Coordinates of C-alpha atoms in Angstrom, one line a residue:
M1 CA -19.8 -5.2 -26.0
A2 CA -18.2 -8.4 -24.6
D3 CA -16.3 -8.1 -21.3
L4 CA -12.6 -8.6 -22.3
F5 CA -11.6 -9.2 -18.7
P6 CA -14.3 -11.3 -17.0
G7 CA -13.7 -11.9 -13.3
V8 CA -11.8 -8.7 -12.6
R9 CA -14.8 -6.8 -11.5
K10 CA -16.3 -9.4 -9.3
R11 CA -13.0 -9.9 -7.5
L12 CA -12.6 -6.2 -6.6
P13 CA -13.9 -5.7 -3.1
K14 CA -16.8 -3.4 -2.7
G15 CA -16.0 0.1 -1.5
R16 CA -15.0 3.5 -2.7
Q17 CA -11.6 3.8 -4.2
F18 CA -9.3 6.7 -3.3
A19 CA -5.7 7.5 -4.5
L20 CA -3.8 9.9 -2.2
T21 CA -0.8 12.0 -3.1
W22 CA 0.6 15.3 -1.9
G23 CA 0.3 17.1 -5.2
I24 CA 0.6 16.9 -9.0
R25 CA 3.3 18.9 -10.8
D26 CA 3.0 20.0 -14.4
D27 CA 6.1 17.8 -15.2
F28 CA 5.1 15.0 -12.9
G29 CA 7.3 11.9 -12.9
G30 CA 7.1 8.2 -12.3
M31 CA 5.2 8.0 -9.0
T32 CA 2.4 10.3 -10.2
S33 CA 2.3 8.6 -13.6
A34 CA 2.0 5.2 -11.9
M35 CA -0.7 6.4 -9.5
L36 CA -2.8 7.8 -12.4
H37 CA -2.3 4.7 -14.6
R38 CA -3.3 2.4 -11.7
S39 CA -6.4 4.5 -11.2
R40 CA -7.4 4.3 -14.8
A41 CA -6.9 0.5 -14.8
L42 CA -9.2 0.1 -11.7
V43 CA -11.8 2.2 -13.5
R44 CA -11.5 0.5 -16.9
L45 CA -11.1 -3.1 -15.7
G46 CA -12.6 -3.1 -12.2
R47 CA -15.3 -0.6 -13.2
R48 CA -14.8 1.2 -9.9
P49 CA -14.7 5.0 -9.8
V50 CA -11.5 6.4 -8.3
D51 CA -11.1 9.8 -6.6
V52 CA -7.6 11.2 -6.6
L53 CA -7.0 13.4 -3.5
T54 CA -4.3 16.0 -3.2
F55 CA -3.3 18.1 -0.2
D56 CA -1.0 20.9 -1.5
A57 CA -2.1 24.5 -2.0
R58 CA -1.6 24.7 -5.8
P59 CA -4.0 27.4 -6.9
D60 CA -4.9 26.2 -10.4
Y61 CA -6.2 22.7 -9.9
P62 CA -9.3 23.3 -12.1
S63 CA -7.1 24.1 -15.1
L64 CA -4.7 21.3 -14.3
A65 CA -7.6 18.8 -14.2
H66 CA -8.8 20.1 -17.6
R67 CA -5.3 19.5 -19.0
L68 CA -5.1 16.0 -17.5
R69 CA -8.4 15.1 -19.1
E70 CA -7.2 16.4 -22.5
D71 CA -4.0 14.4 -22.2
G72 CA -6.0 11.2 -21.2
E73 CA -4.4 11.1 -17.7
L74 CA -7.9 11.6 -16.1
T75 CA -10.6 9.5 -17.7
A76 CA -14.3 9.0 -17.2
G77 CA -14.8 7.5 -13.7
M78 CA -11.9 9.5 -12.2
R79 CA -12.2 12.7 -10.2
L80 CA -9.5 15.0 -8.9
F81 CA -10.2 16.6 -5.5
N82 CA -7.9 19.1 -3.8
L83 CA -8.2 19.7 0.0
Y84 CA -8.6 23.5 -0.2
D85 CA -10.8 23.4 -3.3
W86 CA -13.1 20.9 -1.7
F87 CA -13.7 23.2 1.3
R88 CA -14.1 26.1 -1.0
E89 CA -17.1 24.3 -2.5
H90 CA -18.6 22.8 0.7
P91 CA -19.7 24.5 3.9
S92 CA -17.2 24.4 6.8
P93 CA -18.7 22.1 9.5
P94 CA -18.9 23.7 13.0
R95 CA -17.6 22.0 16.1
P96 CA -19.7 18.9 17.0
D97 CA -20.9 20.4 20.3
G98 CA -21.8 23.7 18.7
T99 CA -19.5 25.7 20.9
P100 CA -17.3 28.6 19.6
V101 CA -13.6 28.2 18.8
P102 CA -11.6 28.5 22.1
G103 CA -9.7 31.7 22.4
E104 CA -6.4 29.8 22.9
F105 CA -6.0 29.5 19.2
A106 CA -4.3 32.6 17.6
F107 CA -6.4 34.1 14.8
T108 CA -4.6 36.9 13.0
P109 CA -5.6 36.9 9.3
L110 CA -3.2 38.5 6.8
G111 CA -3.9 41.8 5.1
S112 CA -3.8 42.3 1.4
G113 CA -0.6 44.4 1.4
P114 CA 2.3 43.7 -1.1
V115 CA 4.5 42.3 1.7
H116 CA 2.8 38.9 1.3
E117 CA 3.2 36.4 -1.5
S118 CA 0.0 35.6 -3.3
G119 CA -1.1 32.4 -5.1
L120 CA -3.4 33.4 -8.0
R121 CA -6.1 31.6 -10.0
E122 CA -6.8 33.7 -13.2
G123 CA -6.1 36.8 -11.2
T124 CA -8.0 35.8 -8.1
V125 CA -6.0 35.5 -4.9
M126 CA -6.4 31.9 -3.5
H127 CA -3.8 32.1 -0.8
R128 CA -1.3 34.6 0.8
T129 CA 1.9 33.6 2.5
R130 CA 4.0 35.4 5.2
R131 CA 7.6 34.5 5.4
A132 CA 10.6 35.1 7.8
A133 CA 13.7 36.9 6.5
D134 CA 15.3 33.5 5.7
G135 CA 12.3 32.4 3.6
T136 CA 10.7 30.1 6.2
V137 CA 6.9 30.1 5.8
L138 CA 5.3 31.5 9.0
Q139 CA 1.7 31.8 7.9
T140 CA -0.6 30.9 5.0
D141 CA -4.1 32.1 4.6
H142 CA -6.4 30.4 2.1
Y143 CA -9.4 32.1 0.5
R144 CA -12.6 31.2 -1.4
E145 CA -13.1 32.5 -4.9
D146 CA -15.4 35.3 -3.5
G147 CA -12.5 36.5 -1.4
S148 CA -13.8 35.3 2.0
L149 CA -11.2 33.7 4.4
L150 CA -11.3 29.9 4.3
L151 CA -8.4 28.9 6.5
S152 CA -5.7 30.6 8.4
D153 CA -2.6 28.5 9.2
R154 CA -0.1 30.3 11.4
R155 CA 3.2 28.7 12.5
D156 CA 4.8 31.3 14.8
T157 CA 2.3 31.5 17.7
H158 CA 4.9 31.3 20.4
T159 CA 7.1 34.2 19.2
E160 CA 6.1 36.2 16.3
G161 CA 8.6 35.9 13.4
R162 CA 10.1 32.7 14.8
L163 CA 8.8 29.2 13.8
G164 CA 7.1 27.5 16.8
G165 CA 3.6 26.9 17.8
R166 CA 0.8 26.4 15.3
S167 CA -2.8 27.6 15.0
V168 CA -5.0 26.2 12.1
V169 CA -8.4 28.0 12.0
L170 CA -11.2 27.0 9.6
C171 CA -13.7 29.7 8.8
D172 CA -17.3 29.9 7.5
T173 CA -18.3 31.9 4.4
A174 CA -18.3 35.1 6.5
G175 CA -14.7 34.5 7.6
R176 CA -15.7 33.6 11.1
P177 CA -13.8 30.8 12.9
V178 CA -15.8 27.6 13.2
R179 CA -13.0 25.0 13.9
A180 CA -9.5 25.2 15.1
W181 CA -6.5 22.9 15.9
G182 CA -3.0 23.2 17.1
A183 CA -1.7 21.1 14.1
I184 CA -2.6 20.6 10.4
W185 CA -3.2 16.8 10.5
P186 CA -6.6 17.0 12.3
F187 CA -7.8 19.2 9.4
Y188 CA -6.6 16.6 7.0
R189 CA -8.5 13.9 9.0
L190 CA -11.6 15.9 9.0
W191 CA -11.5 16.2 5.2
L192 CA -11.1 12.5 4.7
D193 CA -14.0 11.9 7.0
L194 CA -16.2 14.3 5.0
V195 CA -15.1 13.0 1.6
R196 CA -15.7 9.4 2.6
D197 CA -19.0 10.2 4.2
G198 CA -18.8 7.0 6.3
E199 CA -18.8 4.7 3.3
P200 CA -16.6 1.6 3.1
S201 CA -13.4 2.9 1.4
F202 CA -10.0 1.8 0.2
L203 CA -7.4 4.6 0.5
V204 CA -4.2 3.9 -1.5
V205 CA -1.4 6.2 -0.4
D206 CA 1.4 6.9 -2.9
S207 CA 3.5 9.8 -1.6
K208 CA 5.8 9.9 1.4
P209 CA 4.4 13.1 3.0
V210 CA 0.9 11.8 2.9
A211 CA 2.0 8.4 4.2
R212 CA 3.3 10.0 7.4
F213 CA 0.0 11.7 8.0
M214 CA -2.0 8.5 7.2
L215 CA -0.3 6.6 10.0
T216 CA -2.7 8.6 12.2
Y217 CA -5.9 7.9 10.2
R218 CA -7.7 4.7 11.5
R219 CA -11.4 4.3 10.8
R220 CA -13.5 1.2 11.1
R221 CA -14.7 1.4 7.4
A222 CA -11.5 2.8 5.9
V223 CA -8.8 0.3 4.6
T224 CA -5.4 1.9 4.1
L225 CA -2.7 0.7 1.8
H226 CA 0.7 2.4 1.2
V227 CA 2.6 2.0 -2.0
V228 CA 6.4 2.3 -1.7
H229 CA 7.5 3.7 -5.1
N230 CA 11.2 3.8 -4.6
S231 CA 14.1 2.3 -2.7
H232 CA 13.8 2.6 1.1
L233 CA 17.6 2.3 1.5
D234 CA 20.0 5.0 2.3
G235 CA 22.7 4.4 -0.3
E236 CA 23.0 2.8 -3.7
G237 CA 23.5 -0.8 -2.7
R238 CA 21.2 -3.4 -1.1
Q239 CA 23.6 -4.2 1.6
S240 CA 23.6 -0.7 3.3
G241 CA 21.1 -1.9 5.8
R242 CA 20.0 1.7 6.6
I243 CA 16.6 3.2 6.1
K244 CA 16.4 6.6 4.4
E245 CA 15.6 9.3 7.0
S246 CA 12.8 10.5 4.8
R247 CA 11.2 7.0 5.1
R248 CA 12.1 6.2 8.7
P249 CA 8.9 7.6 10.4
V250 CA 6.7 5.4 8.2
F251 CA 8.9 2.3 8.1
E252 CA 9.1 2.3 11.9
Q253 CA 5.3 2.0 11.9
L254 CA 4.4 0.0 8.8
G255 CA 2.0 -2.1 10.9
R256 CA -0.4 0.8 11.1
F257 CA -1.2 0.3 7.4
D258 CA -3.5 -2.6 6.4
A259 CA -1.2 -3.3 3.5
V260 CA 2.3 -2.1 2.5
V261 CA 2.8 -2.6 -1.2
L262 CA 6.3 -3.1 -2.6
L263 CA 6.9 -3.1 -6.3
T264 CA 9.3 -6.0 -6.5
P265 CA 10.0 -9.3 -4.6
R266 CA 13.6 -8.3 -4.0
Q267 CA 12.5 -5.1 -2.1
K268 CA 10.0 -7.1 -0.1
A269 CA 12.7 -9.6 0.9
D270 CA 15.0 -6.8 1.9
V271 CA 12.3 -5.1 4.0
E272 CA 11.6 -8.4 5.8
A273 CA 15.3 -9.0 6.4
M274 CA 15.6 -5.6 7.9
L275 CA 12.3 -5.3 9.9
G276 CA 11.1 -8.9 10.1
P277 CA 8.3 -10.7 8.3
S278 CA 4.9 -9.0 8.5
P279 CA 1.5 -10.2 7.1
N280 CA 0.7 -6.8 5.7
L281 CA 3.8 -6.7 3.3
C282 CA 2.9 -7.7 -0.2
T283 CA 4.2 -7.2 -3.8
V284 CA 2.2 -5.6 -6.6
P285 CA 4.2 -4.3 -9.6
N286 CA 3.4 -1.2 -11.7
S287 CA 1.4 -2.1 -14.8
R288 CA 1.1 -0.9 -18.3
N289 CA -1.5 -1.2 -21.0
V290 CA 0.4 -3.8 -23.0
V291 CA -1.0 -3.8 -26.5
P292 CA 0.8 -5.8 -29.3
P293 CA 1.4 -3.9 -32.5
R294 CA -1.4 -4.3 -35.1
R295 CA 1.1 -4.9 -37.9
P296 CA 4.9 -5.6 -38.0
R297 CA 7.0 -2.4 -37.8
P298 CA 10.0 -2.0 -40.0
E299 CA 13.2 -2.9 -38.2
R300 CA 14.5 0.1 -36.3
P301 CA 18.2 1.2 -36.5
P302 CA 20.0 -0.9 -34.0
G303 CA 22.0 2.1 -32.7
R304 CA 19.1 4.4 -31.9
G305 CA 18.7 4.9 -28.2
V306 CA 16.4 6.9 -25.9
V307 CA 16.3 8.2 -22.3
I308 CA 12.9 9.1 -20.8
A309 CA 13.5 10.5 -17.4
S310 CA 13.4 13.7 -15.2
L311 CA 16.7 15.5 -15.5
T312 CA 17.7 15.2 -11.9
R313 CA 21.0 14.2 -10.2
R314 CA 19.4 10.9 -9.1
K315 CA 18.7 9.9 -12.7
R316 CA 22.3 10.4 -13.8
V317 CA 21.4 11.0 -17.4
G318 CA 25.0 12.3 -17.9
H319 CA 26.1 8.7 -17.6
A320 CA 23.9 7.8 -20.6
V321 CA 25.3 10.8 -22.6
R322 CA 28.9 9.8 -21.9
A323 CA 28.3 6.1 -22.7
V324 CA 26.6 6.9 -26.1
A325 CA 29.4 9.4 -27.0
A326 CA 32.1 6.7 -26.3
A327 CA 30.1 3.9 -28.0
S328 CA 29.6 6.0 -31.1
A329 CA 33.3 6.9 -31.3
R330 CA 34.2 3.2 -31.0
A331 CA 31.6 2.1 -33.6
G332 CA 32.5 4.8 -36.0
G333 CA 29.1 6.4 -35.8
G334 CA 25.6 5.1 -36.1
I335 CA 24.8 5.3 -32.4
T336 CA 22.6 8.1 -31.3
L337 CA 20.6 9.2 -28.2
D338 CA 17.4 11.2 -27.8
V339 CA 16.8 12.5 -24.3
Y340 CA 13.2 13.3 -23.2
G341 CA 12.6 15.1 -20.0
S342 CA 13.1 18.3 -18.1
G343 CA 14.7 19.2 -14.8
A344 CA 17.4 21.0 -12.9
E345 CA 20.2 19.2 -14.7
R346 CA 19.3 20.2 -18.2
R347 CA 21.8 23.1 -18.4
A348 CA 24.6 20.8 -17.1
L349 CA 23.7 18.2 -19.7
R350 CA 23.8 20.7 -22.5
K351 CA 27.3 21.7 -21.4
L352 CA 28.3 18.1 -21.3
V353 CA 27.0 17.5 -24.8
D354 CA 28.9 20.5 -26.1
R355 CA 32.1 19.5 -24.3
L356 CA 32.0 16.0 -25.8
E357 CA 31.1 17.5 -29.2
V358 CA 28.2 15.1 -29.8
R359 CA 25.4 17.5 -30.7
D360 CA 25.0 15.5 -33.9
R361 CA 24.5 12.3 -31.9
V362 CA 22.8 13.3 -28.6
R363 CA 19.7 15.5 -28.6
L364 CA 18.0 17.0 -25.5
L365 CA 14.4 17.3 -26.5
G366 CA 12.8 18.4 -23.3
H367 CA 9.5 17.2 -21.8
R368 CA 7.1 15.9 -24.4
P369 CA 3.8 14.1 -23.8
D370 CA 4.4 11.8 -26.7
A371 CA 7.9 10.8 -25.7
R372 CA 6.8 7.2 -24.9
D373 CA 5.6 6.8 -28.5
Q374 CA 9.3 6.9 -29.5
L375 CA 9.9 3.6 -27.7
A376 CA 8.4 1.8 -30.7
E377 CA 11.0 3.4 -33.0
A378 CA 14.1 3.2 -30.8
S379 CA 16.3 0.2 -30.5
F380 CA 17.3 0.6 -26.8
V381 CA 16.5 2.6 -23.7
L382 CA 19.0 3.5 -21.1
L383 CA 18.1 3.5 -17.4
T384 CA 20.9 5.1 -15.3
G385 CA 19.1 6.1 -12.1
S386 CA 20.8 5.5 -8.8
T387 CA 17.7 4.1 -7.2
E388 CA 14.4 2.8 -8.6
G389 CA 11.2 1.1 -7.6
L390 CA 9.9 -0.5 -10.8
P391 CA 10.4 2.1 -13.6
L392 CA 7.3 2.5 -15.7
V393 CA 9.4 3.2 -18.8
L394 CA 11.1 -0.2 -18.3
I395 CA 7.9 -2.1 -18.9
E396 CA 6.7 0.3 -21.6
A397 CA 10.0 -0.1 -23.5
M398 CA 9.9 -3.9 -23.3
A399 CA 6.3 -4.0 -24.5
A400 CA 7.4 -1.9 -27.5
G401 CA 10.3 -4.2 -28.2
C402 CA 12.8 -1.5 -27.2
L403 CA 15.6 -3.3 -25.3
P404 CA 16.5 -2.0 -21.9
V405 CA 20.1 -1.3 -20.9
A406 CA 20.0 -0.6 -17.2
Y407 CA 22.1 -0.2 -14.1
D408 CA 21.6 -3.0 -11.6
V409 CA 20.2 -0.8 -8.8
P410 CA 17.8 -1.5 -6.0
Y411 CA 15.1 -2.1 -7.2
G412 CA 13.4 -3.0 -10.5
P413 CA 15.7 -3.7 -13.4
A414 CA 17.0 -7.0 -12.1
D415 CA 13.5 -8.2 -11.2
V416 CA 12.5 -7.9 -14.9
I417 CA 15.6 -8.1 -17.1
T418 CA 17.4 -11.4 -17.7
H419 CA 20.9 -10.3 -18.9
G420 CA 21.5 -11.0 -22.6
R421 CA 18.0 -12.5 -23.1
N422 CA 15.5 -9.6 -23.0
G423 CA 17.9 -6.7 -22.2
F424 CA 21.2 -5.9 -20.4
L425 CA 22.1 -5.3 -16.8
V426 CA 25.2 -3.2 -16.0
E427 CA 27.1 -2.7 -12.8
Q428 CA 25.6 0.5 -11.4
G429 CA 27.7 3.6 -12.0
N430 CA 30.0 1.9 -14.4
V431 CA 30.0 4.1 -17.5
A432 CA 32.6 1.9 -19.2
E433 CA 30.4 -1.2 -18.8
L434 CA 27.4 0.8 -20.0
T435 CA 29.3 1.8 -23.1
E436 CA 30.3 -1.8 -23.7
A437 CA 26.7 -2.9 -23.5
V438 CA 25.6 -0.3 -26.0
V439 CA 28.3 -1.3 -28.4
R440 CA 27.4 -5.0 -28.0
L441 CA 23.7 -4.4 -28.7
A442 CA 24.3 -2.2 -31.7
G443 CA 26.6 -4.8 -33.2
L444 CA 24.3 -7.8 -32.7
P445 CA 23.0 -9.7 -35.8
A446 CA 19.5 -8.7 -36.8
K447 CA 18.2 -12.1 -36.0
E448 CA 19.5 -12.0 -32.5
I449 CA 18.1 -8.5 -31.9
A450 CA 14.7 -9.7 -33.1
R451 CA 14.8 -12.7 -30.7
M452 CA 15.6 -10.4 -27.8
R453 CA 12.8 -8.0 -28.7
G454 CA 10.4 -10.9 -28.8
Q455 CA 11.5 -12.0 -25.3
A456 CA 11.1 -8.4 -24.0
R457 CA 7.6 -8.3 -25.3
R458 CA 6.7 -11.6 -23.6
T459 CA 8.2 -10.4 -20.3
A460 CA 6.1 -7.2 -20.5
K461 CA 2.9 -9.2 -20.6
R462 CA 3.4 -10.3 -17.0
Y463 CA 2.9 -6.6 -16.1
S464 CA -0.3 -6.0 -18.1
D465 CA -3.1 -4.0 -16.6
A466 CA -5.4 -7.0 -16.4
A467 CA -2.8 -9.2 -14.6
V468 CA -1.8 -6.5 -12.1
T469 CA -5.4 -5.3 -11.5
R470 CA -6.2 -8.9 -10.3
Q471 CA -3.3 -8.6 -7.9
W472 CA -4.6 -5.4 -6.6
A473 CA -8.0 -7.0 -6.1
R474 CA -6.5 -9.9 -4.1
E475 CA -4.4 -7.6 -1.9
M476 CA -7.3 -5.3 -1.2
R477 CA -9.4 -8.2 0.0
R478 CA -6.6 -9.4 2.2
A479 CA -6.0 -5.9 3.6
R480 CA -9.8 -5.6 4.4
Q481 CA -9.6 -8.9 6.3
R482 CA -6.7 -7.7 8.3
H483 CA -8.4 -4.4 8.9
R484 CA -11.6 -6.1 10.2
A485 CA -9.6 -8.4 12.4
A486 CA -7.7 -5.5 14.0
F487 CA -10.8 -3.6 14.8
E488 CA -12.6 -6.7 16.2
A489 CA -9.6 -7.4 18.4
A490 CA -9.5 -3.9 19.7
A491 CA -11.1 -2.9 23.0
P492 CA -14.6 -1.3 22.8
A493 CA -14.3 2.2 21.5
A494 CA -14.3 5.0 24.2
P495 CA -16.9 7.8 23.9
V496 CA -15.9 10.3 21.3
P497 CA -14.2 13.3 23.0
Q498 CA -15.5 16.8 22.5
G499 CA -13.9 18.6 19.6
T500 CA -13.4 15.5 17.5
S501 CA -15.4 14.5 14.4
V502 CA -18.3 12.2 15.0
A503 CA -17.3 10.5 11.7
A504 CA -14.2 9.3 13.4
S505 CA -15.9 6.0 14.2
T506 CA -16.6 5.3 10.6

């Protein structure tokens, strides 16, 4: 079979590819979707296998991986590894010097009584948790499938029952301690060392919790890249000038990554204005598999709209419901909205639909794997989130000729949408202006709507998998160059202290 994308493969630097995220929920959202899609593109176009690494204690990863493969989220060339499952399947390495675990580390495994919460995998206990009266986690013990103790993680070693002091003890298959630390991150670093096995590697970090840990992971043959999937700003406007507290620990040390990937040029410019220029800052957008329709579709009803989003306060789906309700009343009908997604705001949205008496025009359809297929049938998509990175649904919609009507928030929509040409930008939070845009779009002549749909499709081509994979290849090469230069400039490595992994030098 002919190579449809010659040159992509040879431009990808050699090395193992890893994608790191904290965990994968059943109803995962944009960040996880973007991470999985990027990984599939690297496998398909770059022909490099990608291992997805997760750090949470979800007990049912084998069944989750099966579902992800059935849904096409995991494809051939991709593997999903979880921290605890990996150690369940591999022997726990002893201390490098062969000495026993020092007695200073508390080791008090939990019993099997009903006072502890249990995480089950098809009836088998995979972890038990002890909590304080207020719900604070004080200890979690993890087990192998045969019931042997894998790891005991206690967080109240100073005073029992009160958070403070930590003891993380890794055990062999007989439940005997073989390694111990006073924090969890050394355990994470050990895992990455073992998974990489000293090979040249590119580790792309997607989630904020993992990014904080990865600030501490520096290895000669491991290039680290952090993708910032959403706004770094505390507030809805670009002029707030304040970094979100949840991002501050990472943004104050961005130089510790070999590359920091922003999704849009505007966000990169704002980060540089706030923190100063840095050679490791770069821009690579999210991509989509942009495939033109094989045959022309019948013209869709101009008033049919969709929302595809998690039903959370940040997404402000209620704004979309109010706008469509008002637009439909002004137009005398013919404007409808289908909402795809699940989340904590579903009940409130149902009450809003009932209060506005628009059940015949607004449908809440829940989470559906085929929701994005509806973009080819809908006339417009509403994006009402308070902050964004570069919404995947925005590119998907435009590729399908579904016109975006979006709040002008940091960041994403204004980097892609040219107002009135391939979609509409609306002052963020302004439901009246959102309503006006919907009314305007639904009332456009068919020829004008067709022209805009064509422009939207042409815009989406800039975000094709082939184009964006080439950008990833370029930035990975540059990151590797910076990484090598940093290690060459560093002082000669000191002898490896006792108790650390010999693999730390690789």
